[in-house]
PDB file of C-alpha atoms in Angstrom:
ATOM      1  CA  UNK X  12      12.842-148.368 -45.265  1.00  0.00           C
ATOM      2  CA  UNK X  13      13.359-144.737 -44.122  1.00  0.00           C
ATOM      3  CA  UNK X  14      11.949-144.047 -40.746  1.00  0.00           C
ATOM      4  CA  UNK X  15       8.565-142.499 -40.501  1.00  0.00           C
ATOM      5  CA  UNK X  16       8.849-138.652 -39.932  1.00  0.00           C
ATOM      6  CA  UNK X  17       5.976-136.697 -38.776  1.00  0.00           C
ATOM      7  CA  UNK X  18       4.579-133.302 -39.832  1.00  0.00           C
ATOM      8  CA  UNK X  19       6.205-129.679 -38.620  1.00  0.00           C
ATOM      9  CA  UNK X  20       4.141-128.411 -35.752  1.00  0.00           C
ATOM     10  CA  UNK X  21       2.148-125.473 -37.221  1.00  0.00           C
ATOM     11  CA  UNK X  22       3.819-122.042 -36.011  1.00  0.00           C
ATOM     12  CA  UNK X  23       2.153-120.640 -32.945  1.00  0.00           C
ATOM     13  CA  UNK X  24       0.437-117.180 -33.999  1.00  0.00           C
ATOM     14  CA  UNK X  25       1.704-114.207 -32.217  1.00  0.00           C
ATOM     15  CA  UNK X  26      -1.795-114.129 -29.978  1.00  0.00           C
ATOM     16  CA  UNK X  27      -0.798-117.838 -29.035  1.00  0.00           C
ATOM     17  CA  UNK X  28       2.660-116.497 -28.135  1.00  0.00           C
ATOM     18  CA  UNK X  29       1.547-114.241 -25.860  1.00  0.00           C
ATOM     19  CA  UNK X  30      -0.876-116.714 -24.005  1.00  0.00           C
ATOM     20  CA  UNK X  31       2.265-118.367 -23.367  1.00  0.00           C
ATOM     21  CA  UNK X  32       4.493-116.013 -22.470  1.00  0.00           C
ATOM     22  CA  UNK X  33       1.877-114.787 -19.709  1.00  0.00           C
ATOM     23  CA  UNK X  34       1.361-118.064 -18.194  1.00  0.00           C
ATOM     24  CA  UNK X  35       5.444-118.621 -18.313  1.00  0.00           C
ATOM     25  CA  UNK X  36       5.576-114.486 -16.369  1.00  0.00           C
ATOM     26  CA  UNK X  37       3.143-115.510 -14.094  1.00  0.00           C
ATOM     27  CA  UNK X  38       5.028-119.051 -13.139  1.00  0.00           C
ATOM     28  CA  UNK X  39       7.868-117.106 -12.104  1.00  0.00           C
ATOM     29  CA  UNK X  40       6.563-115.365  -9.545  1.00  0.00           C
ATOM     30  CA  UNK X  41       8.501-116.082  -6.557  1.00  0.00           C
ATOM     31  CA  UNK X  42       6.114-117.639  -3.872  1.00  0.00           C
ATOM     32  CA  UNK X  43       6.861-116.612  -0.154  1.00  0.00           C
ATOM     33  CA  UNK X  44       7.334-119.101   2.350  1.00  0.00           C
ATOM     34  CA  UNK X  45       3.981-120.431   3.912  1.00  0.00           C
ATOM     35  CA  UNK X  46       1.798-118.699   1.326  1.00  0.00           C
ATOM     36  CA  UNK X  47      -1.188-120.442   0.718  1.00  0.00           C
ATOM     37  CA  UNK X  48      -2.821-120.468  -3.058  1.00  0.00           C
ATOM     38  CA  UNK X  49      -6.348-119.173  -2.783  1.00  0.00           C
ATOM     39  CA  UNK X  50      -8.849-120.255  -5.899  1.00  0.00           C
ATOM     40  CA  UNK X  51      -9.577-116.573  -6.527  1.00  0.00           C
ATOM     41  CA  UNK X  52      -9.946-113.104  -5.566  1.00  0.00           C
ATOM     42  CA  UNK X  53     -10.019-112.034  -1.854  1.00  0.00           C
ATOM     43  CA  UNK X  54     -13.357-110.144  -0.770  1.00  0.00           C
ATOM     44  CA  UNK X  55     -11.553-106.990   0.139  1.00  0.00           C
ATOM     45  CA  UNK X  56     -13.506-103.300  -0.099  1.00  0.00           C
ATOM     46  CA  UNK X  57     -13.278-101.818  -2.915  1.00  0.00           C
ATOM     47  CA  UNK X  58     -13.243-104.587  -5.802  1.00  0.00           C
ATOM     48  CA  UNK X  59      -8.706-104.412  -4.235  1.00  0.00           C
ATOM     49  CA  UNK X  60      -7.073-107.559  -6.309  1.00  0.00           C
ATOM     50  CA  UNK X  61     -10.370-108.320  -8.007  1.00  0.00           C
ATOM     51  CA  UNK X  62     -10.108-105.880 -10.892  1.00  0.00           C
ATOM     52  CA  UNK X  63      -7.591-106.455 -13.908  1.00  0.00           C
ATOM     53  CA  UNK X  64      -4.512-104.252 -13.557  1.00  0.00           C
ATOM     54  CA  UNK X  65      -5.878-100.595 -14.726  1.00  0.00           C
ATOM     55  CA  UNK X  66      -3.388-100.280 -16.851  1.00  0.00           C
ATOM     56  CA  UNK X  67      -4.754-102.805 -19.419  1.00  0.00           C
ATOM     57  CA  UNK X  68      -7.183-101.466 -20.190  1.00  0.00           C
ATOM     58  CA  UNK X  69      -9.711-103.125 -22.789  1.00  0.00           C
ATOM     59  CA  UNK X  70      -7.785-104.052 -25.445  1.00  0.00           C
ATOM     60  CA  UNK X  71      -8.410-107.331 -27.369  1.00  0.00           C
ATOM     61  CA  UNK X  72      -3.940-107.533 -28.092  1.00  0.00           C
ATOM     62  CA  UNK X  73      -3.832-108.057 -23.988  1.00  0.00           C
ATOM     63  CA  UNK X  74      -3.255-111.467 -22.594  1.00  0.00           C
ATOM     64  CA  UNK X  75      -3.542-111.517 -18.506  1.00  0.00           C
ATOM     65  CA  UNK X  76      -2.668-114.540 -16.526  1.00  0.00           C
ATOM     66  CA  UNK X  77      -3.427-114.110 -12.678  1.00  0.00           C
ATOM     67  CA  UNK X  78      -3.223-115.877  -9.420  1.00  0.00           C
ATOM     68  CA  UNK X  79      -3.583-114.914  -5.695  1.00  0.00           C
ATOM     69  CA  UNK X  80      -2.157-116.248  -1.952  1.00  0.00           C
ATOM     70  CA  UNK X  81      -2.301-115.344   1.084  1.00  0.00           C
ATOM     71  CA  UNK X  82       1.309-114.998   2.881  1.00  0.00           C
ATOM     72  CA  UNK X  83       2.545-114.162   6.696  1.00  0.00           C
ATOM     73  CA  UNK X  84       3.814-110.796   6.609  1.00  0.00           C
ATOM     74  CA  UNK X  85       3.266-107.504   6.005  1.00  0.00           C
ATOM     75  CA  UNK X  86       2.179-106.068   2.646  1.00  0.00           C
ATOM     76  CA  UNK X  87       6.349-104.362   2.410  1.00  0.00           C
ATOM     77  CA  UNK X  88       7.565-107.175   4.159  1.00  0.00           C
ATOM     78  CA  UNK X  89       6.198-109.426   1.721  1.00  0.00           C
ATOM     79  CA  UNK X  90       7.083-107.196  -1.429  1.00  0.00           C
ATOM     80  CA  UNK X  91      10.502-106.487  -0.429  1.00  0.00           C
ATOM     81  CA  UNK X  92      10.584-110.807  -0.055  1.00  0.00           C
ATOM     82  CA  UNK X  93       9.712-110.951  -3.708  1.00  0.00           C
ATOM     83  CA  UNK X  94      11.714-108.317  -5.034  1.00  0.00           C
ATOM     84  CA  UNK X  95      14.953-110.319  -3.372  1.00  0.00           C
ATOM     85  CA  UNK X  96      13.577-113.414  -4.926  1.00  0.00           C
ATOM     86  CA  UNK X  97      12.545-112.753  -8.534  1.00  0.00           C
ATOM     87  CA  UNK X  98      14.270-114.412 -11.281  1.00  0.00           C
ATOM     88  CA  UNK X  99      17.505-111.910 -12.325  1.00  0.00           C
ATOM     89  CA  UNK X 100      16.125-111.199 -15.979  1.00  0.00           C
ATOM     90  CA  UNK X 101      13.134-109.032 -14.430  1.00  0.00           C
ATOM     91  CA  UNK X 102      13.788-105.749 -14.743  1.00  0.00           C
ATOM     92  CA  UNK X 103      11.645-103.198 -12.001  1.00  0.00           C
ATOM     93  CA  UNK X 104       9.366-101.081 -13.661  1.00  0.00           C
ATOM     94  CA  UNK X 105       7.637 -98.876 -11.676  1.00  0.00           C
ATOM     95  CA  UNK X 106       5.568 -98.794  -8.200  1.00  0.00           C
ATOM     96  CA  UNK X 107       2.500 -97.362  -6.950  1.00  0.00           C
ATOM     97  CA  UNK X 108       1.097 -96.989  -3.245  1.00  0.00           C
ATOM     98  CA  UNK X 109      -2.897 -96.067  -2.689  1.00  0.00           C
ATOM     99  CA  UNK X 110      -4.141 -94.747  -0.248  1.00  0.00           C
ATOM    100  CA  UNK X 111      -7.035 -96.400   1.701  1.00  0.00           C
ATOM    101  CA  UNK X 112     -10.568 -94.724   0.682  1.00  0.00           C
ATOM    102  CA  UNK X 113     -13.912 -94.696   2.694  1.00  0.00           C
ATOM    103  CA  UNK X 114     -15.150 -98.764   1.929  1.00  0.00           C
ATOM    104  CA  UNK X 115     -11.397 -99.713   0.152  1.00  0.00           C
ATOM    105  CA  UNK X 116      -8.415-101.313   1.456  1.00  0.00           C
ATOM    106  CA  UNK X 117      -5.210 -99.614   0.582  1.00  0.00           C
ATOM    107  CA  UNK X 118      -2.707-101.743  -1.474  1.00  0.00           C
ATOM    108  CA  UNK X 119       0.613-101.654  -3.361  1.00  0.00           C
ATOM    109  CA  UNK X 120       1.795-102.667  -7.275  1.00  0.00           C
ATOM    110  CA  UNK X 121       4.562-103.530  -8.440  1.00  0.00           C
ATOM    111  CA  UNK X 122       5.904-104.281 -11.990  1.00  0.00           C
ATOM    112  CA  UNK X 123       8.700-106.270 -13.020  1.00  0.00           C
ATOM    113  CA  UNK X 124       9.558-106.379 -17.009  1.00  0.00           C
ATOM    114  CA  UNK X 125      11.145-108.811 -19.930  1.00  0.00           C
ATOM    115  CA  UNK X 126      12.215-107.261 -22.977  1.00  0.00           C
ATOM    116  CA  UNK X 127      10.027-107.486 -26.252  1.00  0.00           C
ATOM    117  CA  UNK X 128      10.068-109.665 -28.946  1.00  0.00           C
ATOM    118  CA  UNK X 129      10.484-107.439 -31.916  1.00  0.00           C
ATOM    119  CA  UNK X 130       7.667-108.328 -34.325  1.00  0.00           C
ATOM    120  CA  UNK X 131       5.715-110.437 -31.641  1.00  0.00           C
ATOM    121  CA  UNK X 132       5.258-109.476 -28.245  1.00  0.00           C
ATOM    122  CA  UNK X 133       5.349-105.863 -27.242  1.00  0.00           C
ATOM    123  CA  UNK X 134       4.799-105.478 -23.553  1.00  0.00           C
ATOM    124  CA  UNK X 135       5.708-108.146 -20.667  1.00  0.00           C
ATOM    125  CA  UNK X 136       5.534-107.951 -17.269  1.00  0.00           C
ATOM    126  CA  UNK X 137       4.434-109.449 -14.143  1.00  0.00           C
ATOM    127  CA  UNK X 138       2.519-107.573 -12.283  1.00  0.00           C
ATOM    128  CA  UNK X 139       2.702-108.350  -7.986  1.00  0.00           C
ATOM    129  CA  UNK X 140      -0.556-105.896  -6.195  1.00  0.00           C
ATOM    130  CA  UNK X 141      -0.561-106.765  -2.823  1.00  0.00           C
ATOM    131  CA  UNK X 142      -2.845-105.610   0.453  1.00  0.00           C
ATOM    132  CA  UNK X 143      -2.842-106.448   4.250  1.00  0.00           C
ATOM    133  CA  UNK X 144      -5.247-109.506   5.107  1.00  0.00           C
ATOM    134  CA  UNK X 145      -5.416-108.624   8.664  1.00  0.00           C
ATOM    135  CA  UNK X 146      -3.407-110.915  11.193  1.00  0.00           C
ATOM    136  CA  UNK X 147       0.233-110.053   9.913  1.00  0.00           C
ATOM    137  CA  UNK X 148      -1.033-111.561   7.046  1.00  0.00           C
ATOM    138  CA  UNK X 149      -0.876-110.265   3.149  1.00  0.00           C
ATOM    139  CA  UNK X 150      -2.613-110.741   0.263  1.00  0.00           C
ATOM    140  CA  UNK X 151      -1.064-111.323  -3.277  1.00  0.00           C
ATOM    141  CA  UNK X 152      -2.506-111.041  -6.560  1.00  0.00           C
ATOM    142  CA  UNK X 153       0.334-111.717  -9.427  1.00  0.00           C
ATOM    143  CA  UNK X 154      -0.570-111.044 -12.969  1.00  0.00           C
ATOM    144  CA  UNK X 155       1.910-112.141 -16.014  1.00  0.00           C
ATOM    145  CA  UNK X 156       0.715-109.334 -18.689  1.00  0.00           C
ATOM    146  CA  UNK X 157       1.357-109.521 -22.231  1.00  0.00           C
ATOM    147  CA  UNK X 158       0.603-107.584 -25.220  1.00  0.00           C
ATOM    148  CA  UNK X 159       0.969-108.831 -28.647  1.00  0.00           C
ATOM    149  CA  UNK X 160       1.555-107.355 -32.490  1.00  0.00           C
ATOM    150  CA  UNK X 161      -0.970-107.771 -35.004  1.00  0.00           C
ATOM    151  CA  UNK X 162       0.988-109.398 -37.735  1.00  0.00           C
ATOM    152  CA  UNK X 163       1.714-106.837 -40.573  1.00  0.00           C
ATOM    153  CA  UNK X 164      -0.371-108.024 -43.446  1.00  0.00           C
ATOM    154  CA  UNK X 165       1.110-109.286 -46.588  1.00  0.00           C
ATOM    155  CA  UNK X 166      -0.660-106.400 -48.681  1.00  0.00           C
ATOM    156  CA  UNK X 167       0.958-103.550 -46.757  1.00  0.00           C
ATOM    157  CA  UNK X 168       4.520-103.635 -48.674  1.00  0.00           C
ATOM    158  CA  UNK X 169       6.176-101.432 -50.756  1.00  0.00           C
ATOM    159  CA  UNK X 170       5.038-102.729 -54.811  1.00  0.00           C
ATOM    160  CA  UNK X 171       7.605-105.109 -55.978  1.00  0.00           C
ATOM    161  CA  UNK X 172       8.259-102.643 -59.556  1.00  0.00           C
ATOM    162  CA  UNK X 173       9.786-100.165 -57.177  1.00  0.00           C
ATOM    163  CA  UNK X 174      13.290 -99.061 -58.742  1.00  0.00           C
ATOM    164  CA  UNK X 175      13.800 -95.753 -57.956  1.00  0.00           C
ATOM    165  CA  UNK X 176      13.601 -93.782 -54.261  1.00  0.00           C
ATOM    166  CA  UNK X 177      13.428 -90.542 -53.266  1.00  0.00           C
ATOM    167  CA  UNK X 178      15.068 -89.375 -49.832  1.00  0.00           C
ATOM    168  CA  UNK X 179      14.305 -86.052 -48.543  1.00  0.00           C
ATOM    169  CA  UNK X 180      14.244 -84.502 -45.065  1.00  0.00           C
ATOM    170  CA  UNK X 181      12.023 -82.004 -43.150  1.00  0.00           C
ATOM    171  CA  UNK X 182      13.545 -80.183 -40.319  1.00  0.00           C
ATOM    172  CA  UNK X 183      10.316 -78.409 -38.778  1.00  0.00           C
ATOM    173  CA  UNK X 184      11.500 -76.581 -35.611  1.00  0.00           C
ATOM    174  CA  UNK X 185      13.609 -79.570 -34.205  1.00  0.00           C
ATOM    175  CA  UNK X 186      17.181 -77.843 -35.499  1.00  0.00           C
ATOM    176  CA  UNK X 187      15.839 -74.035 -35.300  1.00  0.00           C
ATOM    177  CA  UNK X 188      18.325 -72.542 -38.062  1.00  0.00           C
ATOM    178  CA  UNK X 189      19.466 -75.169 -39.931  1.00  0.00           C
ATOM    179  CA  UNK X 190      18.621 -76.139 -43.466  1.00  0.00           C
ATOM    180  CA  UNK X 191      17.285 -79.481 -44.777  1.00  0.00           C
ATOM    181  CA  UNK X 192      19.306 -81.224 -47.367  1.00  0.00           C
ATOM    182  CA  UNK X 193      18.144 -81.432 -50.933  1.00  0.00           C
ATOM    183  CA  UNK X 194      16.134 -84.279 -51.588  1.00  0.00           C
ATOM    184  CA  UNK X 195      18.224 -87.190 -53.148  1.00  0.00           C
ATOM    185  CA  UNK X 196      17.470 -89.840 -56.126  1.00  0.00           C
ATOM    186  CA  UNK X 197      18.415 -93.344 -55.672  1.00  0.00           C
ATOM    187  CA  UNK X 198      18.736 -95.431 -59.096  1.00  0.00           C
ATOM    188  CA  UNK X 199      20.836 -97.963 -58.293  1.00  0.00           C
ATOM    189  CA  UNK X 200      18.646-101.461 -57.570  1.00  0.00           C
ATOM    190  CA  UNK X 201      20.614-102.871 -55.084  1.00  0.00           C
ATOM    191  CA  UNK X 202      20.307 -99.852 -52.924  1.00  0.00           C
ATOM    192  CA  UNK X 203      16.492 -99.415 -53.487  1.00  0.00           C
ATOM    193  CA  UNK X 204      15.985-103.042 -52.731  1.00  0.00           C
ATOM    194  CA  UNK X 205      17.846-102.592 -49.128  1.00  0.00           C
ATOM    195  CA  UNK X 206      15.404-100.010 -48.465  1.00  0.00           C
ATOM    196  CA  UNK X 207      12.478-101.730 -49.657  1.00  0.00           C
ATOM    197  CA  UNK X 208      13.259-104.589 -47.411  1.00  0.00           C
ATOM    198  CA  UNK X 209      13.982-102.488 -44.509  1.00  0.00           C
ATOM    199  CA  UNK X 210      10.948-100.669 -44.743  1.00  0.00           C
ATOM    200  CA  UNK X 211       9.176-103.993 -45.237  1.00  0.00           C
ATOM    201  CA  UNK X 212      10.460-105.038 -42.135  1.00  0.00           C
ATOM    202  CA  UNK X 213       8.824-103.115 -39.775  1.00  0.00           C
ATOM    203  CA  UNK X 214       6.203-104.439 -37.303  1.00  0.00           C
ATOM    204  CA  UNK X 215       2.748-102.520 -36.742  1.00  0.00           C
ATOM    205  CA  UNK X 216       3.210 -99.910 -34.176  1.00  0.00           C
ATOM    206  CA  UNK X 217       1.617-101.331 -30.588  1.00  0.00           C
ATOM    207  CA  UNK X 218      -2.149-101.505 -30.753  1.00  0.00           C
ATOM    208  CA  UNK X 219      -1.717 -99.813 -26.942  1.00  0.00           C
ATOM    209  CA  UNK X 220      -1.194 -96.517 -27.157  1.00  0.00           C
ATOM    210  CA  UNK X 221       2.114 -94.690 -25.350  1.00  0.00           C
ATOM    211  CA  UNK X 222       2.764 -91.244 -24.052  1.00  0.00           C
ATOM    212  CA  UNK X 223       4.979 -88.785 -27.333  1.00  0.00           C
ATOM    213  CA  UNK X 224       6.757 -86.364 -26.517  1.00  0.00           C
ATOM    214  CA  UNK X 225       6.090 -83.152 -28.570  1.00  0.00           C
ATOM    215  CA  UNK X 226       5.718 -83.378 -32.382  1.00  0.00           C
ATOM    216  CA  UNK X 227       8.165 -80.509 -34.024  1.00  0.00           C
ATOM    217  CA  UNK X 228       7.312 -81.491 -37.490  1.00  0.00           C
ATOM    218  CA  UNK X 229      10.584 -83.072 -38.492  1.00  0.00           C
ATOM    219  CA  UNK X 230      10.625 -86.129 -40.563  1.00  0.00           C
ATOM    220  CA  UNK X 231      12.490 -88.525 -43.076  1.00  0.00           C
ATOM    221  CA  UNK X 232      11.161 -89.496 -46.035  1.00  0.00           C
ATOM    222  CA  UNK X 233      11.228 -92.032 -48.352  1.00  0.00           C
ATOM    223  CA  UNK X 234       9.337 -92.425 -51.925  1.00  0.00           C
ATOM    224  CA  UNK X 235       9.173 -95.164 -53.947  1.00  0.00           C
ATOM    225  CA  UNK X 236       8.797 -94.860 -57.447  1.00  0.00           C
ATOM    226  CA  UNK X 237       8.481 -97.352 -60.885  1.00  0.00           C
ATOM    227  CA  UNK X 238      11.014 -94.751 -62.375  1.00  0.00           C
ATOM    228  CA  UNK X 239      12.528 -91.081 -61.825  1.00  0.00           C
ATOM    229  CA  UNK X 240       9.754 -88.240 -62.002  1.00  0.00           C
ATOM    230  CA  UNK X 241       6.663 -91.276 -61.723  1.00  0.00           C
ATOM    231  CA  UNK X 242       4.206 -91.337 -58.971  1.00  0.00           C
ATOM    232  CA  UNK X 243       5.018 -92.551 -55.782  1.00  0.00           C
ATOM    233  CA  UNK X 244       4.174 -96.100 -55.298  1.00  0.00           C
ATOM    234  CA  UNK X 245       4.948 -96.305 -51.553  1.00  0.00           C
ATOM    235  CA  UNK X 246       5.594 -93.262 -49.115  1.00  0.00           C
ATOM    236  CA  UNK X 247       7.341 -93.912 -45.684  1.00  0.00           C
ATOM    237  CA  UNK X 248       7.524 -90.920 -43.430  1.00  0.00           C
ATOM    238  CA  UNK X 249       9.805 -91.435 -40.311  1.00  0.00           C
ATOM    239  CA  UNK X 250       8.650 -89.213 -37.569  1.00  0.00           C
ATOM    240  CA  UNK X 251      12.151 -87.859 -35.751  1.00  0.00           C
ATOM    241  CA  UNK X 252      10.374 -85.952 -33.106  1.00  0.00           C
ATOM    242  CA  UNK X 253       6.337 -87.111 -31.704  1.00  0.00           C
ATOM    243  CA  UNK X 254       5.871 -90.648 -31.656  1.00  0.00           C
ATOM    244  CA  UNK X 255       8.710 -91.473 -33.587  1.00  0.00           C
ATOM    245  CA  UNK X 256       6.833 -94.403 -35.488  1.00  0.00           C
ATOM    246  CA  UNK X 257       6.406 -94.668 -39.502  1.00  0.00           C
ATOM    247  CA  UNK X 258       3.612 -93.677 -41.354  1.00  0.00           C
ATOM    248  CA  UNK X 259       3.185 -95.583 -44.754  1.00  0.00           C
ATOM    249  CA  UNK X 260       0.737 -95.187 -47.428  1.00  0.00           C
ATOM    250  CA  UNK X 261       0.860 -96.981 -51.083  1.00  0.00           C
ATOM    251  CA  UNK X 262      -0.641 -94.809 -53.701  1.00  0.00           C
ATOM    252  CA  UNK X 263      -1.224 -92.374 -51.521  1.00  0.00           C
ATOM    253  CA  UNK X 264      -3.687 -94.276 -49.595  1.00  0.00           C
ATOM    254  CA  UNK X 265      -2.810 -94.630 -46.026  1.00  0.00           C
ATOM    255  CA  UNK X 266      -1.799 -97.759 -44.200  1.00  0.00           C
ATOM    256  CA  UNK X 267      -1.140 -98.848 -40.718  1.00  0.00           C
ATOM    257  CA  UNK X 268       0.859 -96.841 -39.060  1.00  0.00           C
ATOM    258  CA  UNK X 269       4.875 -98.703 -38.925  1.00  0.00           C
ATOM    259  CA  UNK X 270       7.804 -99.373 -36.198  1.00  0.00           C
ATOM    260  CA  UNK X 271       7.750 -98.532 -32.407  1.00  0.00           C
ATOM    261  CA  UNK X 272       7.152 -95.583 -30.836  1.00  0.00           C
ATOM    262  CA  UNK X 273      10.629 -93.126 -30.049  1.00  0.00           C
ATOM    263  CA  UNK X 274      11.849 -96.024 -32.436  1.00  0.00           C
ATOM    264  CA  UNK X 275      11.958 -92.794 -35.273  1.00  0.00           C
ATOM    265  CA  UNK X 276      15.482 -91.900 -35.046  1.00  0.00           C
ATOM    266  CA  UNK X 277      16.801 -95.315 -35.435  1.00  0.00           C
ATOM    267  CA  UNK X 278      14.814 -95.789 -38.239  1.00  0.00           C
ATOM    268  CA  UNK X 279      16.063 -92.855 -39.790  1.00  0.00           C
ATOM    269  CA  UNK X 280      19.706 -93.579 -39.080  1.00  0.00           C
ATOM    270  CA  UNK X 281      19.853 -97.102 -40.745  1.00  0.00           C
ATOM    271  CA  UNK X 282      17.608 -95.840 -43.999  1.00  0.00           C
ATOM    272  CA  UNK X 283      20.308 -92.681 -44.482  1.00  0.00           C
ATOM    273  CA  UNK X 284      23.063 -95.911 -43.691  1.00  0.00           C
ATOM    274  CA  UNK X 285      21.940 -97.975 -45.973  1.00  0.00           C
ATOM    275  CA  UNK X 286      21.335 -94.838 -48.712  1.00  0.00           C
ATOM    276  CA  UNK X 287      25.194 -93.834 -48.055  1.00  0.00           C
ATOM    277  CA  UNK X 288      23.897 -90.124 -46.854  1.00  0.00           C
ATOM    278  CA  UNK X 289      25.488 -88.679 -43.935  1.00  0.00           C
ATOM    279  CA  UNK X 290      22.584 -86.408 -42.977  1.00  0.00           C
ATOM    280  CA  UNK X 291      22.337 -85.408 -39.299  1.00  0.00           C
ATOM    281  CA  UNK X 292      19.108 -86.929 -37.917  1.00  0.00           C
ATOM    282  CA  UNK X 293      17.900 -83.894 -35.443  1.00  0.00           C
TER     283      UNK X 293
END
């Protein structure tokens, strides 16, 4: 008889990723020599190494995995120790030195990154605070921080009778002096379908928000219509300047907002590719 075969392990959801992915950043912290794993937060002034990394802020798409020590060394001795160490695929992203305040210890962070998972994870890091534990000794707090994507629901696509789009482009002040191209008609199916698809393959944009540079009201758009001179049954405008994300709406009713931020002009570039327009993106 044919051998017994057992059931596909259910796919883990993008939260359950990211609880993963966390505990995997924070097992690759590089432990010093003679550190010593404490069960939790040192009593240092101030609430130092007790309080989540500020940077996370409340948000329920943030998974935090964290662990502390107590190592011989200095608080740079010991930071410089991990920095040699870390695994090679860490990127450094970013430091920050306090200064001590009336009741607080002063202490150093550190960030080390992994590239996202498109469509899953958005953030990673691990995150290495340390402060001086008196003694030539330091103390560590490592964090492995991850933030996750909302799946895109199922609803938010562009309508399946789509088989005509519209292409048209808004300068606003990014290209002072220029003028926009006249908006352009796609018939052909094939085309139209490449367009649905890559619109309907954009994530959410990040649930945490991220610092845009200024908005000068220049934008790609695309509308999808049943047939030439209808309604629009889908609307994707590509931001080229701002946030450079995606806003979508179906029947004019908006819907989570699309892509990842400053992700606009390479948006942009593959819808004009895919339309077979060679319109400069400002």
């Amino acid at each position: 008889s044919a051998p017994a075969t057992s059931p596909s392990a259910p796919a883990l959801s993008n939260r359950q990723r990211a609880e993963a992915d966390a505990a995997g950043l924070l097992a690759s912290f590089a432990i010093p020599p003679g550190a010593v794993q404490l069960q939790g937060p040192p009593g240092l002034g101030g609430g130092i190494l007790r309080a989540d990394p500020v940077f996370t802020g409340t948000s329920p798409y943030a998974v935090d995995r964290a662990g502390w020590w107590r190592a011989p060394g200095d608080p740079l001795q010991v930071i410089r120790w991990e920095q040699a160490h870390l695994p090679h695929r860490f990127t450094p992203n970013g430091s920050t030195a306090t200064d001590a305040a009336p009741g607080q210890e002063a202490f150093w962070f550190y960030q080390f990154a992994l590239p996202p998972v498109p469509g899953v994870l958005d953030t990673r890091q691990l995150v290495v605070e340390v402060a001086s534990a008196g003694g030539g000794q330091t103390y560590i707090r490592a964090d492995g921080l991850v933030t996750w994507l909302p799946p895109r629901p199922a609803t938010e696509a562009v309508p399946s009778t789509a088989s005509v789009a519209t292409i048209s482009e808004t300068l606003g002040s990014a290209d002072p002096g220029a003028t926009a191209p006249a908006p352009v008609t796609i018939t052909d199916l094939a085309v139209v379908r490449k367009l649905t698809a890559a619109v309907d393959g954009l994530p959410l944009v990040s649930p945490i928000p991220r610092f845009c540079v200024a908005d000068l009201g220049a934008y790609l758009t695309v509308s999808f219509r049943a047939r030439p001179g209808g309604p629009a049954l889908a609307t994707a405008r590509v931001d080229l300047t701002g946030c450079g994300t995606v806003g979508f709406a179906i029947g004019g009713e908006p819907q989570p907002a699309l892509g990842t931020y400053g992700g606009g002009r390479t948006v942009a570039a593959q819808l004009l590719r895919l339309a077979g327009l060679r319109w400069k993106v400002p």
